Structure formats: C-alpha cells, structure tokens
Amino acid sequence: MAYVDLQRRSVLRRIGGVAALSTLVGAGVWLGGYRPALRAASASTAMEGPFDVDLRVRAHPDKVAILPGAPSDVWRYTAERIVGPEDTLMPVGESYAGPLIRLFRGQRVHVRIDNELPEDTTVHWHGLHVPPEMDGQPRLPIAPATSTTLAFDVVDRAGLYWYHPHPHGPNGGRVGFQSYAGLAGPLIINDDAERALELPDGERELVLILQDRTFSNGNELQYIDDGGMGAMMTRMQGFRGERVLVNGHPDARREVSTQPYRLRLLNGSNSRIYKLAWSDGRAVTVIGTDGGLLAKPERRRSVTLAPAQRIDLWVDFGDTEPGDSVQLVSEEYQLGMMGGGGMMDRGMMDGLMDRGMMGDRMDGMMDRGMMRDMMGSERLSLVTFAVVARANDAETLPERLAQDLPASPVQADTPVRRFELGMRMMQGFTINGRQMEGATVADDEIVRLAQTEIWEFVNNTMMPHPMHVHGLQFLVQERISAGGKTDLHDGIIDAGLHDTVLVFPEERVRIALTFKDFEGFYMYHCHNMEHEDAGMMRYFKVVA
Ligand code: C2O
Ligand code: CU
Ligand code: CU
C-alpha cells in the first residue's frame, strides 16, 4: 500500500494549517465571487476553513489532439491544487477529460470554479452527499466570466464519483452539449475501511471513462444537428456516437503484467448503455458500484453499465502470458421495444419494414439504421489490455469486501412514493406527467428530513431510463419486470449502493433512500442526458 493511514492523517493536519493561510489570501474571491443565492446559502451552511483541500477548477474552451490529424475543439476542466495532498489531482490521459480529483473521507474541501465558457454552467458533484447550495444545480448557474466558490465535507464512502456540468435554462438543458464537448471528470474518495482491504492501487488501479463520440472529417466533434426529423429522433433516443473514447482517447490500450488490477469504470456517455464483457469469456468480477465497495464480489458473464453509473472491477491477468492480450468489450445487445402489446425485437422489426407494415408514422421519421440502433447496440471494443510483463505476486480477491454497507432501512410502515415515467408526443419524457419547470416542487415532491422512503419508478415508455437522485446513495429494493428480460438484465448489479438505477420498459424498480442532514432542493432525473435536457428532470425538496 502506498499509504499508512496514520501517516496520511498527519499529512492532512499539516496541510490544514496551510489551508487557513491560503483562504485568507483568497479572501477577496471568497467574499466577492459569490452570486447572491450562494451568499445566502453559504451563510446558512457556515462552511469555514481550515480546508484540507483547496482547488481552482476552470471550465474553458481548448483544442486537443484526439484523433490523428487536426486537433479538435473541446470544452474541458483543468484544475490547480492550491492546498492538499500531492495526489489530489492527477491527469486522466492527455485529452479533454477533467483531472482525477482524489479525496479522503473526512477532508474539508474548498473549490473555486471559474467559468471561462461563453455560456452559463455549473459543476455538479455526482453522487456526493453535499448541501443543496454546493450541488451545482441549475438554479445556481455560474455566468460566463464569473467565478463561484464552493465548500463541502467529504462524508461519502470510498468510491468513484464524478463531476460534470448541470445547466438548464428556460430553453432547456445544456448538460448533454457541455458534457459531450468534454466537461466531465472522475472523483475518487478513499477511506480507511477500503484501504484496509489492500486492493490493487498505484499503477494497478485504472480509471476508465467511457464516452462515445462522432467526429467530422476535420476531426470536429459532432453533436445533434439543429432541426429536422433526425435531430428530433436523436433527442428522443439520446445521442450515441460512432466510436468509443476512453479517457478521451480512441483505441485505448493499457500495458499490464500478469497480476490483479482494479478497473474503475465511469459511463460518461450521453445515452449509451454498455454491456461489459471480456473478449476471452472470463467472468466479469464486480467489487463495487456507484456508492463504493460491495459486501462481496459479484461475478457475471456481462455487466450492464448505464449512463452516469460507475462500476469497480477486479481482473487478474495472472492466467495470461506476456504477449497475450485481452479486450474489455461492450457486447452486442438488443433491447426490444414495446409495440402493440408485445415485445418487438430487431428481427421482427426488419420483417415488418420489409413487408412495408411499419405504417406511415415510421416512414420518414427514421430509417432502418436508426430503428436498429434505438433497440440495441453493436459490439464495441473498449480497452485492449496487452500483457507485457510477468509478475510473481499472486494476490487473491477477498470474498468479504465492505463491512460498512448500511442494512436496509426499510420497515413495514416505510412510505412508498411512485414516479410514473411517461412520454409526451413530440415533447419528450415526463415524470408523473411533469417536466422540468425550474426550482419549483409539487406537493408530492416534498420529503421529510431524516425520513426513509421507498421510491418506485414505473416505466411506461418504450425506452430504458437511468434514473438518478442527487445528494445521496440508495439501495435497490426490488425490480419487477412485466415485459420480459432483455439482453441487459443478466448484467444488472442491484447489490450495493447506487445513485443511478436503470429502469427498463414495463418495469418497476423500488429504491430505498433516506434524506439525511440537509434541507432544501435536490434533483431527480433521467441521466440519459438528452432526456434530462428535454425536461425529464424535477426538483424535490427536503423539509424539516
Ligand atoms: Cu450526474 Cu443531476 O446529475
Ligand atoms: Cu447527480
Ligand atoms: Cu430517460
């Protein structure tokens, strides 16, 4: 292990002292940089230094080399460490991906965000339990050429989280566009419980951000064109790129030795779901989910990773030889699609199209390729692991992992709140018939501080929706499928803690969640970014 906990703690204390100084030096920014809403909020949360970590994050346009040839225009995060342990910031590749922010549970963090973009943005700490005012919600936009200052305590379990923009104006959301342009980065929390397990770290802990992108011949990123039926269909389905980038790079390759590795995957794609598998058919061994380590490893032939979800994999290349290579792939899958009372698959659809039986409504709205794509995905190669060296360590994976997972807080009288996912023709998807309307909540979107509830997502649409709740991690209680199992069901990991859960068509998923510590507004929404931007998103309010 790289760190002994005691050593690490003393480093933190020392850094804490320096933080106080730097906060003082930065006092002008701390006071003057706040927008009015934030100033009020910061007073109520009274987050004061010393800070263990102080970062300055810039969101700005840049040009980076992604494909061979011309560089691509991107928007990206770059960051600077003012105060904090040396490994607080680590580059993730040499492309647009935001740096890896590595925090330790218990740290007090201060972040200044500079918006150097030509439009409003925010920075949302996806998965973290932070006060509403620090959550980067659309009601707290950072205007172009201004800064904002945030502070929070790191209270979450060790795990892979992430940060990304969350702007949503009167004309809709810009999360899809801004993330696609390159604004997203990983955030790892470490803690003592995780360290005690001595999982692979250093060179053998790999952070892998999966994103699909389409480029023009001149290497420019292509998003949804304006107007037209094609654009409308893409907005309904969610944008899917032609190729997969890993940490902003095409054709990802990692050199490994014959040892165990820990792979920390983030699906940072706008809408693509991955069906993760190994090219040599070995089982996929899952040790953690969105909210950190599982109680015990789960082994599957394939693992389903929906947008915004993270998965922690263990893989032992001890059974390979130098010269071998193993690929992490996303296997081909079909989702099936509801039509006229039954599950329609791609074969059936092709048949109907061949016989001209799809009806007028489909003609001209989308072509066959789009229909196929909507109902599944082709096989994609994600990362090639090239075995280049022999190693003699033969670590084994403990069969008992986390011992700090909460027991289910659900009791016989736990209230159930139901959310029906629906569709409004030509306008996109809805939650209980509603769409995003700014920071307002309906009566049934008000919850009680410290209360545990069961939320039931009922999917009445023909598309899967990765449903996300801000500010907390939840347990998946139950998944009831009326529509039959898709190719992706076997790969679903419902164990452990999650902040995003995939709800398939004709399915109801119950999650158990507790609204701890902070009163105020949070959000819940579909994390298919095009759905979210089109309004499949709402606030809820925690009241005492
Ligand atoms: Cu990644 Cu509203 O979240
Ligand atoms: Cu979030
Ligand atoms: Cu959705």
PDB file of C-alpha atoms and ligand atoms in Angstrom, residues 124-127 135-138 162-166 175 179 307-308 310 468-470 499-500 523-527 529 532 537, ligand 1:
ATOM      1  CA  HIS A 124     -22.258  19.100 -10.045  1.00  0.00           C
ATOM      2  CA  TRP A 125     -20.574  16.516  -7.771  1.00  0.00           C
ATOM      3  CA  HIS A 126     -22.455  13.484  -8.976  1.00  0.00           C
ATOM      4  CA  GLY A 127     -23.123  11.011  -6.171  1.00  0.00           C
ATOM      5  CA  ASP A 135     -24.584  20.582  -5.504  1.00  0.00           C
ATOM      6  CA  GLY A 136     -24.117  22.524  -8.751  1.00  0.00           C
ATOM      7  CA  GLN A 137     -27.821  22.625  -9.516  1.00  0.00           C
ATOM      8  CA  PRO A 138     -29.212  24.541 -12.488  1.00  0.00           C
ATOM      9  CA  TRP A 162     -17.682  12.256 -10.868  1.00  0.00           C
ATOM     10  CA  TYR A 163     -18.234  15.900 -11.671  1.00  0.00           C
ATOM     11  CA  HIS A 164     -19.973  17.418 -14.659  1.00  0.00           C
ATOM     12  CA  PRO A 165     -21.991  20.495 -15.691  1.00  0.00           C
ATOM     13  CA  HIS A 166     -25.700  20.807 -14.896  1.00  0.00           C
ATOM     14  CA  VAL A 175     -25.898  19.082 -19.865  1.00  0.00           C
ATOM     15  CA  SER A 179     -20.583  17.099 -21.266  1.00  0.00           C
ATOM     16  CA  PRO A 307     -25.071   6.447 -18.324  1.00  0.00           C
ATOM     17  CA  ALA A 308     -23.668   8.060 -15.161  1.00  0.00           C
ATOM     18  CA  ARG A 310     -19.759   3.537 -12.174  1.00  0.00           C
ATOM     19  CA  HIS A 468     -30.663   9.379 -10.809  1.00  0.00           C
ATOM     20  CA  VAL A 469     -31.280  11.045  -7.437  1.00  0.00           C
ATOM     21  CA  HIS A 470     -28.990  13.817  -6.205  1.00  0.00           C
ATOM     22  CA  ASP A 499     -27.212   6.873  -7.221  1.00  0.00           C
ATOM     23  CA  THR A 500     -28.422   5.855 -10.676  1.00  0.00           C
ATOM     24  CA  MET A 523     -32.961  16.900  -8.129  1.00  0.00           C
ATOM     25  CA  TYR A 524     -34.073  13.619  -9.542  1.00  0.00           C
ATOM     26  CA  HIS A 525     -33.969  12.873 -13.220  1.00  0.00           C
ATOM     27  CA  CYS A 526     -33.205  10.553 -16.065  1.00  0.00           C
ATOM     28  CA  HIS A 527     -29.455  10.575 -16.757  1.00  0.00           C
ATOM     29  CA  MET A 529     -28.598  13.494 -20.949  1.00  0.00           C
ATOM     30  CA  GLU A 532     -32.766  15.229 -18.956  1.00  0.00           C
ATOM     31  CA  MET A 537     -35.979  16.139 -14.588  1.00  0.00           C
TER      32      MET A 537
HETATM   33 CU1  C2O B   1     -24.915  13.424 -12.943  1.00  0.00          CU
HETATM   34 CU2  C2O B   1     -28.173  15.620 -11.970  1.00  0.00          CU
HETATM   35  O1  C2O B   1     -26.557  14.516 -12.433  1.00  0.00           O
END
